[in-house]
PDB file of C-alpha atoms in Angstrom:
ATOM      1  CA  LYS A 487     -17.482  46.480   9.367  1.00 49.00           C
ATOM      2  CA  LYS A 488     -20.951  46.590  10.850  1.00 47.00           C
ATOM      3  CA  GLY A 489     -23.836  46.413   8.409  1.00 49.00           C
ATOM      4  CA  VAL A 490     -21.740  44.745   5.676  1.00 49.00           C
ATOM      5  CA  ARG A 491     -22.762  41.257   4.668  1.00 56.00           C
ATOM      6  CA  ARG A 492     -19.859  38.901   4.179  1.00 57.00           C
ATOM      7  CA  ASP A 493     -21.544  37.327   1.174  1.00 58.00           C
ATOM      8  CA  SER A 494     -22.188  40.664  -0.555  1.00 66.00           C
ATOM      9  CA  LEU A 495     -20.500  41.751  -3.764  1.00 69.00           C
ATOM     10  CA  GLY A 496     -19.035  44.857  -2.133  1.00 77.00           C
ATOM     11  CA  TYR A 497     -17.388  42.779   0.586  1.00 77.00           C
ATOM     12  CA  ALA A 498     -15.897  40.409  -2.004  1.00 75.00           C
ATOM     13  CA  LEU A 499     -14.532  43.309  -4.068  1.00 77.00           C
ATOM     14  CA  ARG A 500     -12.919  44.828  -0.961  1.00 81.00           C
ATOM     15  CA  LEU A 501     -11.247  41.505  -0.232  1.00 78.00           C
ATOM     16  CA  PHE A 502      -9.935  41.321  -3.795  1.00 78.00           C
ATOM     17  CA  TYR A 503      -8.599  44.855  -3.528  1.00 80.00           C
ATOM     18  CA  HIS A 504      -6.902  44.063  -0.218  1.00 81.00           C
ATOM     19  CA  TYR A 505      -5.172  40.868  -1.379  1.00 81.00           C
ATOM     20  CA  LEU A 506      -4.064  42.328  -4.698  1.00 81.00           C
ATOM     21  CA  VAL A 507      -1.662  44.802  -3.117  1.00 78.00           C
ATOM     22  CA  GLY A 508       1.238  45.414  -5.479  1.00 78.00           C
ATOM     23  CA  GLN A 509      -0.523  43.698  -8.408  1.00 82.00           C
ATOM     24  CA  ARG A 510      -3.509  45.973  -9.009  1.00 85.00           C
ATOM     25  CA  TYR A 511      -1.905  47.554 -12.059  1.00 89.00           C
ATOM     26  CA  LEU A 512      -2.266  44.198 -13.849  1.00 90.00           C
ATOM     27  CA  PHE A 513      -6.044  44.449 -13.671  1.00 89.00           C
ATOM     28  CA  VAL A 514      -5.926  48.055 -14.880  1.00 91.00           C
ATOM     29  CA  LEU A 515      -3.846  46.989 -17.888  1.00 93.00           C
ATOM     30  CA  ALA A 516      -6.203  44.069 -18.506  1.00 92.00           C
ATOM     31  CA  LEU A 517      -9.175  46.443 -18.466  1.00 92.00           C
ATOM     32  CA  VAL A 518      -7.470  48.739 -20.984  1.00 94.00           C
ATOM     33  CA  MET A 519      -6.815  45.767 -23.271  1.00 94.00           C
ATOM     34  CA  LEU A 520     -10.432  44.605 -22.940  1.00 93.00           C
ATOM     35  CA  VAL A 521     -11.669  48.080 -23.860  1.00 93.00           C
ATOM     36  CA  ALA A 522      -9.443  48.062 -26.953  1.00 93.00           C
ATOM     37  CA  GLU A 523     -10.694  44.574 -27.846  1.00 92.00           C
ATOM     38  CA  ALA A 524     -14.330  45.601 -27.423  1.00 92.00           C
ATOM     39  CA  ALA A 525     -13.871  48.791 -29.472  1.00 92.00           C
ATOM     40  CA  THR A 526     -12.322  46.915 -32.392  1.00 92.00           C
ATOM     41  CA  ALA A 527     -15.001  44.206 -32.134  1.00 91.00           C
ATOM     42  CA  VAL A 528     -17.701  46.857 -32.514  1.00 88.00           C
ATOM     43  CA  PHE A 529     -16.099  48.833 -35.353  1.00 89.00           C
ATOM     44  CA  GLU A 530     -14.246  46.109 -37.288  1.00 87.00           C
ATOM     45  CA  ALA A 531     -17.299  45.462 -39.469  1.00 86.00           C
ATOM     46  CA  TYR A 532     -17.522  49.101 -40.575  1.00 87.00           C
ATOM     47  CA  PRO A 533     -14.603  49.021 -43.105  1.00 90.00           C
ATOM     48  CA  LEU A 534     -15.996  45.847 -44.665  1.00 90.00           C
ATOM     49  CA  ALA A 535     -19.470  47.375 -44.925  1.00 89.00           C
ATOM     50  CA  TYR A 536     -18.042  50.526 -46.519  1.00 89.00           C
ATOM     51  CA  LEU A 537     -16.008  48.429 -48.960  1.00 90.00           C
ATOM     52  CA  ILE A 538     -19.081  46.437 -50.064  1.00 91.00           C
ATOM     53  CA  ASP A 539     -21.132  49.618 -50.493  1.00 89.00           C
ATOM     54  CA  PHE A 540     -18.263  51.248 -52.422  1.00 88.00           C
ATOM     55  CA  LEU A 541     -17.897  48.316 -54.823  1.00 87.00           C
ATOM     56  CA  ARG A 542     -21.650  48.373 -55.396  1.00 88.00           C
ATOM     57  CA  GLY A 543     -21.437  52.099 -56.181  1.00 84.00           C
ATOM     58  CA  ASP A 544     -23.493  53.215 -53.177  1.00 84.00           C
ATOM     59  CA  ARG A 545     -20.630  55.188 -51.582  1.00 83.00           C
ATOM     60  CA  PRO A 546     -17.830  57.368 -52.943  1.00 83.00           C
ATOM     61  CA  ASP A 547     -14.131  56.562 -52.675  1.00 79.00           C
ATOM     62  CA  LEU A 548     -12.440  57.362 -49.378  1.00 78.00           C
ATOM     63  CA  LEU A 549     -10.579  60.405 -50.675  1.00 74.00           C
ATOM     64  CA  THR A 550     -13.825  62.027 -51.754  1.00 75.00           C
ATOM     65  CA  PHE A 551     -15.596  60.881 -48.589  1.00 71.00           C
ATOM     66  CA  LEU A 552     -12.880  62.387 -46.373  1.00 69.00           C
ATOM     67  CA  GLY A 553     -12.771  65.603 -48.389  1.00 67.00           C
ATOM     68  CA  TRP A 554      -9.125  65.271 -49.412  1.00 63.00           C
ATOM     69  CA  SER A 555      -8.340  67.441 -52.444  1.00 53.00           C
ATOM     70  CA  VAL A 556      -6.005  64.941 -54.093  1.00 55.00           C
ATOM     71  CA  THR A 557      -6.070  64.132 -57.784  1.00 54.00           C
ATOM     72  CA  LEU A 558      -4.934  60.596 -58.625  1.00 54.00           C
ATOM     73  CA  GLY A 559      -5.297  60.890 -62.362  1.00 53.00           C
ATOM     74  CA  ASN A 560      -8.172  58.443 -62.988  1.00 62.00           C
ATOM     75  CA  PRO A 561     -10.952  56.709 -61.056  1.00 65.00           C
ATOM     76  CA  THR A 562      -9.098  53.384 -61.102  1.00 69.00           C
ATOM     77  CA  ASN A 563      -6.366  54.770 -58.853  1.00 77.00           C
ATOM     78  CA  ALA A 564      -8.966  56.135 -56.453  1.00 77.00           C
ATOM     79  CA  MET A 565     -10.616  52.722 -56.326  1.00 83.00           C
ATOM     80  CA  LEU A 566      -7.292  50.974 -55.619  1.00 86.00           C
ATOM     81  CA  VAL A 567      -6.450  53.422 -52.834  1.00 84.00           C
ATOM     82  CA  THR A 568      -9.874  52.958 -51.273  1.00 85.00           C
ATOM     83  CA  VAL A 569      -9.665  49.164 -51.371  1.00 88.00           C
ATOM     84  CA  ALA A 570      -6.110  49.231 -49.981  1.00 90.00           C
ATOM     85  CA  LEU A 571      -7.001  51.569 -47.123  1.00 90.00           C
ATOM     86  CA  LEU A 572     -10.129  49.665 -46.130  1.00 91.00           C
ATOM     87  CA  THR A 573      -8.317  46.315 -46.295  1.00 92.00           C
ATOM     88  CA  THR A 574      -5.500  47.697 -44.172  1.00 93.00           C
ATOM     89  CA  ALA A 575      -8.013  49.018 -41.648  1.00 92.00           C
ATOM     90  CA  MET A 576      -9.627  45.569 -41.350  1.00 93.00           C
ATOM     91  CA  ILE A 577      -6.233  43.905 -40.835  1.00 94.00           C
ATOM     92  CA  VAL A 578      -5.154  46.467 -38.217  1.00 94.00           C
ATOM     93  CA  MET A 579      -8.425  46.146 -36.298  1.00 93.00           C
ATOM     94  CA  ALA A 580      -8.187  42.354 -36.324  1.00 93.00           C
ATOM     95  CA  ALA A 581      -4.598  42.556 -35.069  1.00 95.00           C
ATOM     96  CA  ILE A 582      -5.532  44.987 -32.270  1.00 94.00           C
ATOM     97  CA  ASN A 583      -8.470  42.789 -31.305  1.00 93.00           C
ATOM     98  CA  SER A 584      -6.303  39.677 -31.091  1.00 94.00           C
ATOM     99  CA  LEU A 585      -3.503  41.509 -29.271  1.00 94.00           C
ATOM    100  CA  GLY A 586      -5.906  43.004 -26.729  1.00 93.00           C
ATOM    101  CA  ASP A 587      -7.439  39.587 -26.032  1.00 91.00           C
ATOM    102  CA  SER A 588      -4.037  37.912 -25.607  1.00 93.00           C
ATOM    103  CA  LEU A 589      -2.561  40.609 -23.352  1.00 94.00           C
ATOM    104  CA  ALA A 590      -5.722  40.713 -21.226  1.00 92.00           C
ATOM    105  CA  GLU A 591      -5.452  36.953 -20.688  1.00 91.00           C
ATOM    106  CA  ILE A 592      -1.774  37.297 -19.713  1.00 92.00           C
ATOM    107  CA  TYR A 593      -2.378  40.141 -17.248  1.00 92.00           C
ATOM    108  CA  LEU A 594      -5.365  38.376 -15.677  1.00 90.00           C
ATOM    109  CA  ALA A 595      -3.387  35.133 -15.377  1.00 90.00           C
ATOM    110  CA  LYS A 596      -0.611  36.922 -13.500  1.00 89.00           C
ATOM    111  CA  GLY A 597      -3.073  38.809 -11.297  1.00 88.00           C
ATOM    112  CA  GLY A 598      -5.170  35.703 -10.611  1.00 86.00           C
ATOM    113  CA  ARG A 599      -2.174  33.605  -9.590  1.00 87.00           C
ATOM    114  CA  MET A 600      -0.920  36.334  -7.280  1.00 87.00           C
ATOM    115  CA  LEU A 601      -4.375  36.714  -5.735  1.00 85.00           C
ATOM    116  CA  GLY A 602      -4.525  32.965  -5.109  1.00 84.00           C
ATOM    117  CA  TYR A 603      -1.062  33.012  -3.553  1.00 86.00           C
ATOM    118  CA  ASN A 604      -1.945  35.887  -1.214  1.00 86.00           C
ATOM    119  CA  LEU A 605      -5.234  34.239  -0.194  1.00 85.00           C
ATOM    120  CA  ARG A 606      -3.577  30.892   0.541  1.00 85.00           C
ATOM    121  CA  LYS A 607      -0.848  32.597   2.539  1.00 86.00           C
ATOM    122  CA  ALA A 608      -3.391  34.536   4.616  1.00 85.00           C
ATOM    123  CA  MET A 609      -5.562  31.453   5.187  1.00 83.00           C
ATOM    124  CA  TYR A 610      -2.642  29.241   6.263  1.00 84.00           C
ATOM    125  CA  THR A 611      -1.448  31.966   8.620  1.00 86.00           C
ATOM    126  CA  HIS A 612      -4.940  32.310  10.078  1.00 84.00           C
ATOM    127  CA  LEU A 613      -5.337  28.540  10.507  1.00 82.00           C
ATOM    128  CA  GLN A 614      -2.074  28.282  12.415  1.00 84.00           C
ATOM    129  CA  ARG A 615      -3.256  30.922  14.877  1.00 85.00           C
ATOM    130  CA  LEU A 616      -6.493  29.113  15.697  1.00 81.00           C
ATOM    131  CA  SER A 617      -6.794  26.967  18.792  1.00 84.00           C
ATOM    132  CA  LEU A 618      -6.626  23.178  18.775  1.00 83.00           C
ATOM    133  CA  SER A 619     -10.254  23.009  19.920  1.00 81.00           C
ATOM    134  CA  PHE A 620     -11.310  24.746  16.691  1.00 80.00           C
ATOM    135  CA  HIS A 621      -9.538  22.133  14.582  1.00 77.00           C
ATOM    136  CA  ASP A 622     -11.049  19.320  16.664  1.00 80.00           C
ATOM    137  CA  GLN A 623     -14.545  20.652  16.026  1.00 80.00           C
ATOM    138  CA  ARG A 624     -14.101  21.324  12.307  1.00 78.00           C
ATOM    139  CA  ARG A 625     -14.137  18.680   9.600  1.00 78.00           C
ATOM    140  CA  THR A 626     -10.762  18.293   7.949  1.00 75.00           C
ATOM    141  CA  GLY A 627     -12.291  17.907   4.503  1.00 77.00           C
ATOM    142  CA  ASP A 628     -14.171  21.204   4.840  1.00 77.00           C
ATOM    143  CA  VAL A 629     -11.009  23.085   5.817  1.00 77.00           C
ATOM    144  CA  LEU A 630      -9.008  21.537   2.980  1.00 78.00           C
ATOM    145  CA  THR A 631     -11.760  22.320   0.485  1.00 77.00           C
ATOM    146  CA  ARG A 632     -11.780  25.979   1.440  1.00 76.00           C
ATOM    147  CA  VAL A 633      -7.995  26.334   1.385  1.00 77.00           C
ATOM    148  CA  THR A 634      -7.380  24.421  -1.843  1.00 78.00           C
ATOM    149  CA  GLY A 635     -10.630  24.054  -3.774  1.00 77.00           C
ATOM    150  CA  ASP A 636     -12.295  27.431  -3.166  1.00 78.00           C
ATOM    151  CA  VAL A 637      -9.132  29.421  -3.831  1.00 81.00           C
ATOM    152  CA  GLY A 638      -8.541  27.387  -6.997  1.00 82.00           C
ATOM    153  CA  GLU A 639     -12.088  28.120  -8.162  1.00 81.00           C
ATOM    154  CA  LEU A 640     -11.474  31.825  -7.599  1.00 81.00           C
ATOM    155  CA  GLU A 641      -8.294  31.680  -9.650  1.00 83.00           C
ATOM    156  CA  ASP A 642     -10.100  29.863 -12.464  1.00 83.00           C
ATOM    157  CA  LEU A 643     -12.863  32.477 -12.397  1.00 82.00           C
ATOM    158  CA  ILE A 644     -10.429  35.358 -12.823  1.00 84.00           C
ATOM    159  CA  ILE A 645      -8.146  33.640 -15.318  1.00 83.00           C
ATOM    160  CA  GLY A 646     -10.723  31.791 -17.395  1.00 81.00           C
ATOM    161  CA  SER A 647     -13.993  33.704 -17.116  1.00 83.00           C
ATOM    162  CA  PHE A 648     -13.308  37.276 -16.000  1.00 85.00           C
ATOM    163  CA  SER A 649     -12.071  38.449 -19.393  1.00 85.00           C
ATOM    164  CA  ASP A 650     -15.055  36.854 -21.153  1.00 87.00           C
ATOM    165  CA  ILE A 651     -17.567  38.423 -18.749  1.00 88.00           C
ATOM    166  CA  VAL A 652     -16.066  41.924 -18.792  1.00 89.00           C
ATOM    167  CA  GLY A 653     -15.354  41.750 -22.522  1.00 88.00           C
ATOM    168  CA  SER A 654     -18.942  40.736 -23.291  1.00 88.00           C
ATOM    169  CA  ILE A 655     -20.306  43.596 -21.173  1.00 89.00           C
ATOM    170  CA  LEU A 656     -18.048  46.117 -22.918  1.00 91.00           C
ATOM    171  CA  VAL A 657     -19.015  44.788 -26.359  1.00 90.00           C
ATOM    172  CA  LEU A 658     -22.694  44.975 -25.400  1.00 85.00           C
ATOM    173  CA  ILE A 659     -22.352  48.588 -24.236  1.00 88.00           C
ATOM    174  CA  GLY A 660     -20.352  49.559 -27.315  1.00 88.00           C
ATOM    175  CA  THR A 661     -22.830  47.869 -29.642  1.00 86.00           C
ATOM    176  CA  LEU A 662     -25.794  49.626 -28.050  1.00 85.00           C
ATOM    177  CA  LEU A 663     -24.061  53.011 -28.312  1.00 87.00           C
ATOM    178  CA  PHE A 664     -23.207  52.342 -31.951  1.00 84.00           C
ATOM    179  CA  LEU A 665     -26.801  51.304 -32.661  1.00 84.00           C
ATOM    180  CA  ILE A 666     -28.113  54.457 -31.010  1.00 86.00           C
ATOM    181  CA  TYR A 667     -25.804  56.506 -33.227  1.00 84.00           C
ATOM    182  CA  GLN A 668     -26.758  54.620 -36.406  1.00 80.00           C
ATOM    183  CA  SER A 669     -30.428  53.790 -35.813  1.00 81.00           C
ATOM    184  CA  TRP A 670     -32.228  54.510 -32.558  1.00 80.00           C
ATOM    185  CA  GLN A 671     -35.172  52.318 -33.641  1.00 84.00           C
ATOM    186  CA  VAL A 672     -32.956  49.230 -33.817  1.00 81.00           C
ATOM    187  CA  ALA A 673     -31.345  50.226 -30.501  1.00 81.00           C
ATOM    188  CA  ILE A 674     -34.747  50.311 -28.815  1.00 85.00           C
ATOM    189  CA  GLY A 675     -35.476  46.809 -30.090  1.00 82.00           C
ATOM    190  CA  ALA A 676     -32.152  45.581 -28.693  1.00 78.00           C
ATOM    191  CA  VAL A 677     -32.803  47.234 -25.330  1.00 80.00           C
ATOM    192  CA  VAL A 678     -36.160  45.467 -25.121  1.00 83.00           C
ATOM    193  CA  ILE A 679     -34.621  42.056 -25.837  1.00 83.00           C
ATOM    194  CA  VAL A 680     -31.547  42.295 -23.558  1.00 78.00           C
ATOM    195  CA  PRO A 681     -33.392  42.441 -20.173  1.00 82.00           C
ATOM    196  CA  GLY A 682     -35.282  39.246 -21.025  1.00 84.00           C
ATOM    197  CA  MET A 683     -32.050  37.486 -21.883  1.00 84.00           C
ATOM    198  CA  ALA A 684     -30.511  38.757 -18.633  1.00 83.00           C
ATOM    199  CA  LEU A 685     -33.415  37.380 -16.581  1.00 88.00           C
ATOM    200  CA  ILE A 686     -33.131  33.966 -18.224  1.00 90.00           C
ATOM    201  CA  SER A 687     -29.366  33.920 -17.678  1.00 88.00           C
ATOM    202  CA  ASN A 688     -29.786  34.941 -14.034  1.00 87.00           C
ATOM    203  CA  TRP A 689     -32.342  32.150 -13.486  1.00 90.00           C
ATOM    204  CA  PHE A 690     -29.937  29.510 -14.763  1.00 90.00           C
ATOM    205  CA  SER A 691     -27.085  31.092 -12.759  1.00 87.00           C
ATOM    206  CA  GLN A 692     -29.054  30.849  -9.511  1.00 88.00           C
ATOM    207  CA  ARG A 693     -29.886  27.196 -10.170  1.00 90.00           C
ATOM    208  CA  SER A 694     -26.215  26.515 -10.893  1.00 90.00           C
ATOM    209  CA  LYS A 695     -25.156  28.121  -7.592  1.00 87.00           C
ATOM    210  CA  ILE A 696     -27.694  26.067  -5.623  1.00 89.00           C
ATOM    211  CA  ALA A 697     -26.536  22.846  -7.263  1.00 90.00           C
ATOM    212  CA  SER A 698     -22.880  23.740  -6.582  1.00 86.00           C
ATOM    213  CA  LYS A 699     -23.562  24.392  -2.880  1.00 86.00           C
ATOM    214  CA  GLN A 700     -25.443  21.088  -2.564  1.00 88.00           C
ATOM    215  CA  LEU A 701     -22.558  19.261  -4.203  1.00 87.00           C
ATOM    216  CA  LEU A 702     -20.017  20.855  -1.842  1.00 82.00           C
ATOM    217  CA  ALA A 703     -22.210  19.992   1.145  1.00 84.00           C
ATOM    218  CA  ARG A 704     -22.331  16.327   0.114  1.00 85.00           C
TER     219      ARG A 704
END
């Protein structure tokens, strides 16, 4: 389309969407798993914190905290129930976190391989339709690099790095929201620090891209 740069993010996302026909549900499932992983990563420390405060006597047992009108006979039973429930909550959250991470990796691996297959198929088909004069004028190594190397790099990005990038963003958002709910002063401090870290990361990312392009050119 006119006015759309071929090196823009929007153009790349449209290409991904086009070549993932029939496999887009895998990325939706992966996103759901990453959200579950991020949510448990943010809240998994809360049961442990409550347990420590309860054992120190700073918080009541869970039955009293939740307002359940249940009489267990003596405080020892209430303590055992509280410890058991909090321990179970920590185990369940850890299991959900691990399961979400594993399933996200599986779904992204399937989606990434299918994307690579569709891209290679489209590129080979396009190359066969080009004239012989085009192939005479192009360097064979450049064509092979784009068909094999670039598509492989894209697969590695989706399979190896996509879950880490999206998962980190979701954890960051969830952590900031939790901080705002718990202590807006601490949240403001985090918001001040994050942009500086993003600028430093972007600076190194740009240098990495330049070095990668120079290496490919050589």
